[in-house]
mmCIF file of C-alpha atoms in Angstrom:
data_model
loop_
_atom_site.group_PDB
_atom_site.id
_atom_site.type_symbol
_atom_site.label_atom_id
_atom_site.label_comp_id
_atom_site.label_asym_id
_atom_site.label_seq_id
_atom_site.Cartn_x
_atom_site.Cartn_y
_atom_site.Cartn_z
ATOM 1 C CA MET A 1 71.092 -69.003 -53.688
ATOM 2 C CA ASP A 2 68.660 -70.766 -51.520
ATOM 3 C CA THR A 3 65.456 -68.563 -51.551
ATOM 4 C CA ALA A 4 64.148 -70.159 -48.229
ATOM 5 C CA GLU A 5 67.377 -68.997 -46.466
ATOM 6 C CA SER A 6 67.507 -65.656 -47.893
ATOM 7 C CA THR A 7 63.923 -64.738 -47.231
ATOM 8 C CA PRO A 8 63.514 -63.419 -43.668
ATOM 9 C CA ARG A 9 61.302 -65.590 -41.424
ATOM 10 C CA ARG A 10 58.302 -63.854 -40.008
ATOM 11 C CA THR A 11 58.452 -63.542 -36.234
ATOM 12 C CA THR A 12 55.912 -65.744 -34.494
ATOM 13 C CA VAL A 13 55.081 -66.647 -30.921
ATOM 14 C CA VAL A 14 57.355 -69.705 -31.338
ATOM 15 C CA THR A 15 60.252 -67.409 -32.437
ATOM 16 C CA LEU A 16 59.781 -65.313 -29.404
ATOM 17 C CA SER A 17 59.698 -68.235 -27.051
ATOM 18 C CA GLU A 18 62.917 -69.602 -28.543
ATOM 19 C CA LEU A 19 64.592 -66.099 -28.115
ATOM 20 C CA ALA A 20 63.245 -65.662 -24.554
ATOM 21 C CA GLY A 21 63.848 -69.335 -23.530
ATOM 22 C CA VAL A 22 60.358 -69.874 -22.385
ATOM 23 C CA ALA A 23 57.295 -71.911 -23.518
ATOM 24 C CA PRO A 24 55.133 -70.482 -26.376
ATOM 25 C CA SER A 25 52.090 -70.388 -23.935
ATOM 26 C CA THR A 26 54.181 -68.136 -21.658
ATOM 27 C CA VAL A 27 54.710 -65.710 -24.537
ATOM 28 C CA THR A 28 51.073 -65.697 -25.235
ATOM 29 C CA ARG A 29 50.119 -64.929 -21.776
ATOM 30 C CA ALA A 30 52.817 -62.286 -21.478
ATOM 31 C CA LEU A 31 51.542 -60.556 -24.723
ATOM 32 C CA ARG A 32 48.003 -60.544 -23.220
ATOM 33 C CA GLY A 33 49.104 -58.787 -20.188
ATOM 34 C CA ASP A 34 48.444 -61.938 -17.908
ATOM 35 C CA THR A 35 49.591 -61.000 -14.342
ATOM 36 C CA ARG A 36 50.644 -64.671 -13.635
ATOM 37 C CA ILE A 37 53.653 -63.883 -15.725
ATOM 38 C CA SER A 38 56.483 -62.179 -13.662
ATOM 39 C CA GLU A 39 56.936 -58.470 -14.592
ATOM 40 C CA ALA A 40 60.623 -59.252 -15.636
ATOM 41 C CA THR A 41 59.578 -62.015 -18.044
ATOM 42 C CA ARG A 42 56.909 -59.908 -19.414
ATOM 43 C CA ARG A 43 59.050 -56.909 -19.967
ATOM 44 C CA LYS A 44 61.668 -59.170 -21.721
ATOM 45 C CA ILE A 45 59.146 -60.729 -24.008
ATOM 46 C CA LEU A 46 57.544 -57.342 -24.911
ATOM 47 C CA THR A 47 61.009 -56.031 -25.719
ATOM 48 C CA LEU A 48 61.873 -58.817 -28.035
ATOM 49 C CA ALA A 49 58.443 -58.589 -29.643
ATOM 50 C CA ARG A 50 59.246 -54.793 -30.436
ATOM 51 C CA GLU A 51 62.706 -55.466 -31.577
ATOM 52 C CA HIS A 52 61.703 -58.218 -34.068
ATOM 53 C CA GLY A 53 58.694 -56.605 -35.313
ATOM 54 C CA TYR A 54 56.197 -59.146 -33.977
ATOM 55 C CA THR A 55 52.563 -58.609 -34.924
ATOM 56 C CA PRO A 56 49.714 -60.970 -33.854
ATOM 57 C CA ASN A 57 48.405 -63.384 -36.391
ATOM 58 C CA ALA A 58 44.841 -62.357 -37.005
ATOM 59 C CA GLN A 59 43.670 -65.882 -38.140
ATOM 60 C CA ALA A 60 45.168 -67.488 -34.895
ATOM 61 C CA ARG A 61 43.372 -64.775 -32.916
ATOM 62 C CA THR A 62 40.035 -65.557 -34.682
ATOM 63 C CA LEU A 63 40.451 -69.272 -33.976
ATOM 64 C CA SER A 64 41.137 -68.786 -30.287
ATOM 65 C CA SER A 65 38.630 -66.163 -29.533
ATOM 66 C CA GLY A 66 35.918 -66.710 -32.164
ATOM 67 C CA ARG A 67 36.140 -63.022 -33.051
ATOM 68 C CA SER A 68 38.121 -61.630 -35.860
ATOM 69 C CA GLY A 69 37.962 -57.930 -35.044
ATOM 70 C CA LEU A 70 37.114 -57.480 -38.860
ATOM 71 C CA TYR A 71 33.973 -55.702 -40.150
ATOM 72 C CA GLY A 72 32.734 -55.854 -43.724
ATOM 73 C CA LEU A 73 31.832 -52.552 -45.371
ATOM 74 C CA VAL A 74 29.515 -52.219 -48.399
ATOM 75 C CA ILE A 75 29.362 -48.804 -49.810
ATOM 76 C CA GLY A 76 27.904 -47.037 -52.955
ATOM 77 C CA PRO A 77 29.674 -45.550 -55.934
ATOM 78 C CA ALA A 78 32.885 -43.404 -55.189
ATOM 79 C CA SER A 79 31.481 -40.876 -57.857
ATOM 80 C CA ASN A 80 29.108 -39.786 -54.934
ATOM 81 C CA PRO A 81 30.993 -37.805 -52.355
ATOM 82 C CA PHE A 82 28.641 -39.085 -49.725
ATOM 83 C CA TYR A 83 30.081 -42.534 -49.837
ATOM 84 C CA VAL A 84 33.576 -41.144 -49.711
ATOM 85 C CA ALA A 85 32.742 -39.140 -46.618
ATOM 86 C CA LEU A 86 31.099 -42.375 -45.182
ATOM 87 C CA LEU A 87 34.208 -44.426 -45.950
ATOM 88 C CA HIS A 88 36.448 -41.817 -44.165
ATOM 89 C CA GLU A 89 34.170 -41.736 -41.073
ATOM 90 C CA ALA A 90 33.864 -45.514 -40.880
ATOM 91 C CA THR A 91 37.750 -45.974 -41.156
ATOM 92 C CA THR A 92 38.377 -43.253 -38.562
ATOM 93 C CA GLN A 93 36.024 -44.803 -36.145
ATOM 94 C CA ALA A 94 37.207 -48.274 -36.737
ATOM 95 C CA ARG A 95 40.755 -47.263 -36.106
ATOM 96 C CA ALA A 96 39.668 -45.688 -32.809
ATOM 97 C CA ARG A 97 37.837 -48.891 -31.831
ATOM 98 C CA GLY A 98 40.786 -51.093 -32.593
ATOM 99 C CA VAL A 99 38.980 -52.996 -35.400
ATOM 100 C CA ARG A 100 39.612 -53.350 -39.130
ATOM 101 C CA LEU A 101 37.321 -52.736 -42.096
ATOM 102 C CA LEU A 102 37.059 -54.949 -45.241
ATOM 103 C CA ILE A 103 35.529 -53.312 -48.209
ATOM 104 C CA ILE A 104 33.354 -56.241 -49.571
ATOM 105 C CA HIS A 105 31.466 -54.324 -52.305
ATOM 106 C CA ALA A 106 31.608 -50.758 -53.637
ATOM 107 C CA GLY A 107 29.052 -49.529 -56.207
ATOM 108 C CA ALA A 108 25.407 -49.388 -57.066
ATOM 109 C CA GLY A 109 23.144 -52.484 -57.322
ATOM 110 C CA PRO A 110 22.252 -55.348 -55.112
ATOM 111 C CA ILE A 111 24.401 -57.427 -52.716
ATOM 112 C CA GLU A 112 24.693 -60.696 -54.445
ATOM 113 C CA ASP A 113 24.934 -64.060 -52.709
ATOM 114 C CA SER A 114 28.657 -63.956 -53.493
ATOM 115 C CA THR A 115 29.032 -60.935 -51.395
ATOM 116 C CA ALA A 116 27.272 -62.693 -48.493
ATOM 117 C CA ASP A 117 29.701 -65.770 -49.078
ATOM 118 C CA ALA A 118 32.644 -63.280 -48.840
ATOM 119 C CA LEU A 119 31.312 -62.116 -45.445
ATOM 120 C CA LEU A 120 31.414 -65.730 -44.221
ATOM 121 C CA GLN A 121 34.738 -66.567 -45.962
ATOM 122 C CA TYR A 122 36.714 -63.717 -44.113
ATOM 123 C CA GLN A 123 34.816 -64.551 -40.841
ATOM 124 C CA VAL A 124 33.763 -60.806 -40.349
ATOM 125 C CA ASP A 125 32.232 -60.013 -37.037
ATOM 126 C CA GLY A 126 29.454 -58.071 -38.835
ATOM 127 C CA CYS A 127 28.937 -55.753 -41.672
ATOM 128 C CA ILE A 128 27.824 -52.139 -42.309
ATOM 129 C CA ILE A 129 25.833 -51.833 -45.504
ATOM 130 C CA ALA A 130 25.231 -48.540 -47.148
ATOM 131 C CA SER A 131 23.346 -47.876 -50.322
ATOM 132 C CA ALA A 132 22.921 -51.290 -51.657
ATOM 133 C CA ASN A 133 19.835 -53.686 -51.929
ATOM 134 C CA LEU A 134 20.086 -56.689 -49.685
ATOM 135 C CA SER A 135 18.591 -59.767 -51.446
ATOM 136 C CA SER A 136 16.481 -61.968 -49.191
ATOM 137 C CA ARG A 137 18.821 -64.990 -50.166
ATOM 138 C CA ALA A 138 21.967 -62.938 -48.946
ATOM 139 C CA ALA A 139 20.085 -61.900 -45.849
ATOM 140 C CA GLU A 140 19.170 -65.664 -45.053
ATOM 141 C CA ILE A 141 22.870 -66.672 -45.410
ATOM 142 C CA CYS A 142 24.080 -64.104 -42.936
ATOM 143 C CA ALA A 143 21.272 -64.774 -40.560
ATOM 144 C CA ARG A 144 21.902 -68.502 -40.558
ATOM 145 C CA ASN A 145 25.592 -67.944 -39.802
ATOM 146 C CA ASN A 146 25.102 -65.311 -37.057
ATOM 147 C CA VAL A 147 26.608 -62.502 -39.172
ATOM 148 C CA PRO A 148 25.062 -59.248 -37.803
ATOM 149 C CA LEU A 149 24.171 -56.606 -40.538
ATOM 150 C CA VAL A 150 23.496 -52.900 -39.902
ATOM 151 C CA MET A 151 22.154 -50.724 -42.800
ATOM 152 C CA VAL A 152 23.378 -47.207 -42.813
ATOM 153 C CA ASN A 153 21.459 -44.656 -44.828
ATOM 154 C CA ARG A 154 19.196 -47.482 -45.909
ATOM 155 C CA VAL A 155 16.268 -49.407 -44.240
ATOM 156 C CA ALA A 156 16.686 -53.109 -43.688
ATOM 157 C CA LEU A 157 14.176 -54.981 -45.698
ATOM 158 C CA SER A 158 14.569 -58.396 -43.732
ATOM 159 C CA HIS A 159 17.277 -59.497 -41.460
ATOM 160 C CA GLY A 160 19.406 -56.666 -39.821
ATOM 161 C CA CYS A 161 19.239 -53.359 -38.056
ATOM 162 C CA PHE A 162 19.252 -49.919 -39.666
ATOM 163 C CA VAL A 163 20.351 -46.353 -38.560
ATOM 164 C CA THR A 164 19.455 -43.580 -40.912
ATOM 165 C CA CYS A 165 18.662 -39.947 -41.057
ATOM 166 C CA ASP A 166 14.910 -39.058 -40.568
ATOM 167 C CA ASN A 167 14.458 -38.788 -44.356
ATOM 168 C CA ARG A 168 10.687 -37.918 -44.182
ATOM 169 C CA GLY A 169 11.247 -35.387 -41.646
ATOM 170 C CA GLY A 170 14.020 -33.688 -43.672
ATOM 171 C CA GLY A 171 12.011 -33.734 -46.731
ATOM 172 C CA ALA A 172 9.156 -32.027 -44.857
ATOM 173 C CA ASP A 173 11.562 -29.318 -43.563
ATOM 174 C CA VAL A 174 12.645 -28.446 -46.986
ATOM 175 C CA ALA A 175 9.021 -28.115 -48.275
ATOM 176 C CA HIS A 176 8.293 -26.030 -45.159
ATOM 177 C CA LEU A 177 11.145 -23.727 -45.918
ATOM 178 C CA LEU A 178 10.359 -23.275 -49.646
ATOM 179 C CA LEU A 179 6.593 -22.637 -48.786
ATOM 180 C CA ASP A 180 7.653 -20.048 -46.202
ATOM 181 C CA ARG A 181 9.717 -18.319 -48.965
ATOM 182 C CA GLY A 182 6.494 -17.828 -50.893
ATOM 183 C CA HIS A 183 6.963 -20.562 -53.585
ATOM 184 C CA ALA A 184 3.808 -21.921 -55.224
ATOM 185 C CA ARG A 185 5.224 -24.078 -58.066
ATOM 186 C CA PHE A 186 7.465 -26.889 -57.072
ATOM 187 C CA GLY A 187 9.693 -29.432 -58.803
ATOM 188 C CA ILE A 188 11.562 -32.329 -57.689
ATOM 189 C CA VAL A 189 14.513 -34.231 -58.800
ATOM 190 C CA HIS A 190 13.933 -37.686 -57.523
ATOM 191 C CA THR A 191 15.232 -41.237 -58.357
ATOM 192 C CA SER A 192 13.464 -44.280 -59.930
ATOM 193 C CA SER A 193 15.569 -46.676 -58.058
ATOM 194 C CA THR A 194 14.211 -48.730 -55.202
ATOM 195 C CA SER A 195 16.310 -46.662 -52.654
ATOM 196 C CA SER A 196 14.213 -46.292 -49.492
ATOM 197 C CA THR A 197 16.104 -43.191 -48.643
ATOM 198 C CA ALA A 198 15.135 -41.271 -51.754
ATOM 199 C CA GLN A 199 11.570 -42.489 -51.463
ATOM 200 C CA GLU A 200 11.126 -41.199 -48.072
ATOM 201 C CA ARG A 201 12.604 -37.864 -48.681
ATOM 202 C CA GLU A 202 10.174 -37.475 -51.526
ATOM 203 C CA GLU A 203 7.322 -38.682 -49.475
ATOM 204 C CA GLY A 204 8.186 -36.160 -46.681
ATOM 205 C CA PHE A 205 8.419 -33.367 -49.235
ATOM 206 C CA THR A 206 5.220 -34.008 -51.117
ATOM 207 C CA ALA A 207 3.166 -34.723 -47.918
ATOM 208 C CA GLU A 208 4.221 -31.358 -46.528
ATOM 209 C CA LEU A 209 3.242 -29.600 -49.688
ATOM 210 C CA ALA A 210 -0.085 -31.342 -49.669
ATOM 211 C CA ARG A 211 -0.891 -30.146 -46.158
ATOM 212 C CA ALA A 212 -0.415 -26.652 -47.498
ATOM 213 C CA GLY A 213 -2.679 -27.376 -50.554
ATOM 214 C CA ARG A 214 0.251 -27.473 -52.962
ATOM 215 C CA GLY A 215 1.693 -30.265 -55.036
ATOM 216 C CA VAL A 216 4.784 -30.973 -57.428
ATOM 217 C CA THR A 217 4.386 -29.820 -60.863
ATOM 218 C CA HIS A 218 7.588 -31.088 -62.484
ATOM 219 C CA ARG A 219 9.368 -34.285 -61.813
ATOM 220 C CA PHE A 220 12.718 -35.446 -63.077
ATOM 221 C CA ASP A 221 14.484 -38.742 -62.624
ATOM 222 C CA GLY A 222 18.096 -37.745 -61.566
ATOM 223 C CA GLN A 223 19.064 -41.466 -61.141
ATOM 224 C CA SER A 224 20.851 -40.616 -57.987
ATOM 225 C CA THR A 225 23.907 -39.146 -60.069
ATOM 226 C CA TYR A 226 25.460 -35.756 -60.792
ATOM 227 C CA GLU A 227 24.772 -36.379 -64.534
ATOM 228 C CA GLY A 228 21.137 -36.988 -63.777
ATOM 229 C CA GLY A 229 20.756 -33.839 -61.799
ATOM 230 C CA PHE A 230 22.634 -31.965 -64.672
ATOM 231 C CA ALA A 231 20.159 -33.379 -67.194
ATOM 232 C CA ALA A 232 17.313 -32.228 -65.016
ATOM 233 C CA GLY A 233 18.694 -28.620 -64.947
ATOM 234 C CA GLN A 234 19.074 -28.677 -68.664
ATOM 235 C CA ALA A 235 15.549 -29.644 -69.092
ATOM 236 C CA LEU A 236 14.421 -26.899 -66.729
ATOM 237 C CA ALA A 237 16.558 -24.210 -68.437
ATOM 238 C CA GLN A 238 14.859 -24.998 -71.786
ATOM 239 C CA MET A 239 11.419 -24.416 -70.479
ATOM 240 C CA PRO A 240 9.840 -20.923 -70.898
ATOM 241 C CA PRO A 241 10.371 -19.005 -67.653
ATOM 242 C CA GLY A 242 6.612 -18.902 -66.970
ATOM 243 C CA ASP A 243 6.358 -22.654 -67.131
ATOM 244 C CA ARG A 244 9.061 -23.513 -64.804
ATOM 245 C CA PRO A 245 8.782 -24.322 -61.060
ATOM 246 C CA SER A 246 10.006 -21.531 -58.911
ATOM 247 C CA ALA A 247 11.662 -24.049 -56.452
ATOM 248 C CA VAL A 248 13.101 -27.536 -56.898
ATOM 249 C CA PHE A 249 14.169 -30.004 -54.259
ATOM 250 C CA ALA A 250 16.785 -32.589 -55.307
ATOM 251 C CA VAL A 251 16.598 -35.556 -52.964
ATOM 252 C CA SER A 252 20.535 -35.825 -52.846
ATOM 253 C CA ASP A 253 23.122 -33.069 -52.840
ATOM 254 C CA ILE A 254 25.116 -34.839 -55.727
ATOM 255 C CA MET A 255 21.976 -34.489 -57.884
ATOM 256 C CA ALA A 256 21.342 -30.781 -56.714
ATOM 257 C CA MET A 257 25.085 -29.950 -57.537
ATOM 258 C CA GLY A 258 24.462 -31.132 -61.116
ATOM 259 C CA LEU A 259 21.247 -29.300 -61.286
ATOM 260 C CA LEU A 260 23.009 -26.121 -60.160
ATOM 261 C CA ASP A 261 25.785 -26.268 -62.642
ATOM 262 C CA ALA A 262 23.332 -26.798 -65.637
ATOM 263 C CA LEU A 263 21.165 -23.858 -64.466
ATOM 264 C CA ARG A 264 24.060 -21.511 -64.065
ATOM 265 C CA LEU A 265 25.689 -22.536 -67.409
ATOM 266 C CA ALA A 266 22.233 -21.781 -68.960
ATOM 267 C CA GLN A 267 22.376 -18.431 -67.216
ATOM 268 C CA VAL A 268 19.182 -19.221 -65.140
ATOM 269 C CA ALA A 269 19.671 -17.251 -62.029
ATOM 270 C CA VAL A 270 19.707 -19.062 -58.694
ATOM 271 C CA PRO A 271 17.788 -18.380 -56.487
ATOM 272 C CA GLU A 272 16.090 -15.413 -58.338
ATOM 273 C CA GLU A 273 14.425 -17.458 -61.004
ATOM 274 C CA ILE A 274 14.679 -20.964 -59.444
ATOM 275 C CA ALA A 275 15.361 -21.711 -55.782
ATOM 276 C CA VAL A 276 17.145 -25.034 -55.142
ATOM 277 C CA ALA A 277 17.640 -27.270 -52.050
ATOM 278 C CA GLY A 278 19.345 -30.748 -51.662
ATOM 279 C CA PHE A 279 19.768 -33.447 -49.045
ATOM 280 C CA ASP A 280 22.840 -34.946 -47.448
ATOM 281 C CA GLY A 281 25.108 -32.121 -46.141
ATOM 282 C CA LEU A 282 28.176 -32.903 -48.407
ATOM 283 C CA ALA A 283 31.017 -30.546 -47.726
ATOM 284 C CA GLU A 284 31.323 -29.823 -51.393
ATOM 285 C CA ALA A 285 27.866 -28.466 -51.505
ATOM 286 C CA GLY A 286 28.781 -25.721 -49.075
ATOM 287 C CA ARG A 287 31.382 -24.376 -51.419
ATOM 288 C CA ALA A 288 30.717 -20.845 -52.715
ATOM 289 C CA ILE A 289 30.040 -22.126 -56.183
ATOM 290 C CA TYR A 290 27.085 -24.115 -54.966
ATOM 291 C CA ASP A 291 26.044 -22.453 -51.706
ATOM 292 C CA LEU A 292 23.431 -25.188 -51.403
ATOM 293 C CA THR A 293 20.664 -25.241 -48.929
ATOM 294 C CA THR A 294 20.500 -28.787 -47.716
ATOM 295 C CA VAL A 295 19.573 -31.178 -44.932
ATOM 296 C CA GLU A 296 22.736 -32.392 -43.191
ATOM 297 C CA GLN A 297 22.867 -36.144 -42.274
ATOM 298 C CA PRO A 298 24.461 -36.751 -38.752
ATOM 299 C CA LEU A 299 26.892 -39.044 -40.409
ATOM 300 C CA ASP A 300 29.422 -39.338 -37.404
ATOM 301 C CA VAL A 301 26.535 -40.333 -35.072
ATOM 302 C CA MET A 302 25.020 -42.767 -37.716
ATOM 303 C CA VAL A 303 28.332 -44.575 -38.054
ATOM 304 C CA ARG A 304 28.970 -44.705 -34.406
ATOM 305 C CA ARG A 305 25.568 -46.258 -33.627
ATOM 306 C CA ALA A 306 26.163 -48.709 -36.377
ATOM 307 C CA PHE A 307 29.477 -49.832 -34.725
ATOM 308 C CA GLU A 308 27.697 -50.026 -31.357
ATOM 309 C CA MET A 309 24.993 -52.225 -32.726
ATOM 310 C CA LEU A 310 27.444 -54.713 -34.562
ATOM 311 C CA ALA A 311 29.630 -54.919 -31.304
ATOM 312 C CA ALA A 312 26.582 -55.743 -29.213
ATOM 313 C CA ARG A 313 25.462 -58.362 -31.596
ATOM 314 C CA SER A 314 28.839 -60.007 -32.173
ATOM 315 C CA GLY A 315 28.586 -60.886 -28.461
ATOM 316 C CA ASN A 316 24.812 -61.826 -28.388
ATOM 317 C CA HIS A 317 23.142 -62.876 -31.645
ATOM 318 C CA ARG A 318 19.795 -63.037 -30.126
ATOM 319 C CA LEU A 319 19.323 -59.281 -29.424
ATOM 320 C CA PRO A 320 16.437 -57.952 -31.337
ATOM 321 C CA ASP A 321 16.890 -55.678 -34.392
ATOM 322 C CA GLU A 322 17.143 -51.960 -33.803
ATOM 323 C CA LEU A 323 15.608 -49.339 -36.137
ATOM 324 C CA ILE A 324 16.994 -45.936 -35.539
ATOM 325 C CA ALA A 325 16.160 -42.739 -37.367
ATOM 326 C CA LEU A 326 18.210 -39.583 -36.398
ATOM 327 C CA ARG A 327 17.068 -36.086 -37.017
ATOM 328 C CA GLY A 328 18.968 -34.099 -39.721
ATOM 329 C CA ARG A 329 20.049 -30.473 -39.609
ATOM 330 C CA LEU A 330 18.504 -28.010 -42.202
ATOM 331 C CA ILE A 331 21.379 -25.842 -43.368
ATOM 332 C CA LEU A 332 20.177 -22.502 -44.981
ATOM 333 C CA ARG A 333 22.341 -20.983 -47.694
ATOM 334 C CA GLY A 334 22.053 -18.788 -50.750
ATOM 335 C CA SER A 335 20.420 -21.395 -53.210
ATOM 336 C CA SER A 336 17.024 -21.094 -51.627
ATOM 337 C CA GLY A 337 17.123 -17.252 -51.243
ATOM 338 C CA HIS A 338 16.977 -15.241 -48.070
ATOM 339 C CA GLY A 339 13.685 -14.692 -46.179
ATOM 340 C CA GLY A 340 10.140 -14.876 -47.484
#
């Protein structure tokens, strides 16, 4: 059997032109809704396109317009529900905008030069970067080739825009809440990574405590993971009750969830013995088993602004970088106690 003859041919503009008895350029104009094509011809071509399952060739569209309608997406590890939520939000909004997403990199660590090369190879119109370090070399590659970048939940260190939550303000809100609840000894589950997000949350928290004449007495490196938060909870549980902080701020919900699980397994009462607060606003953190007080990031607005920035810069590469910080929302739940 001849494989070439048995394999169905993909319907193209040329195929439609042969079926309709018109020139390929007429088919192209009809599919674009060009009013110079008669209504009868346009209707005939559209009907044939539907019947034969025609879909436009993305590469050809890129060559003719210079725009691919494709955006790169760089996200952190799927073990953190925040990045799963961000991926869901980004794909939902991309679909509504009629654009496509290409996941270039998923996981912790820096964006290597090979990732930047991939952005160019696939001719993306721009890239959304969440939770990854952008090397200066990769930034230069993208800037030189007019590939706009928007950092979401991270601060751009060189080339690119950023849209993020007001992390310092959110950290200060948590400190103000815990001070109002009468706490005097404070712990923090931070991260030793270079994450600007975590650093700013810690800075906002400690600065607000300092204004009240207080400070952090216990620090734990939660490594931005559930396991790191769990280890911090185990260390707290092993301390004599009188030596423990009475309130702990974990700079991300995923670490706060690990912390809470460890404390409860060790039968340390939350919030009676240790009050706990997090940051991100994960849906999982609101479940009854956690009931976590947290600062919710406006993720839908952050992603929408990122797409708007990319769309604007895809058409005008000379626009200046934008730096946007959006206010988070403090959500009060049982993990921090009730009133002070």
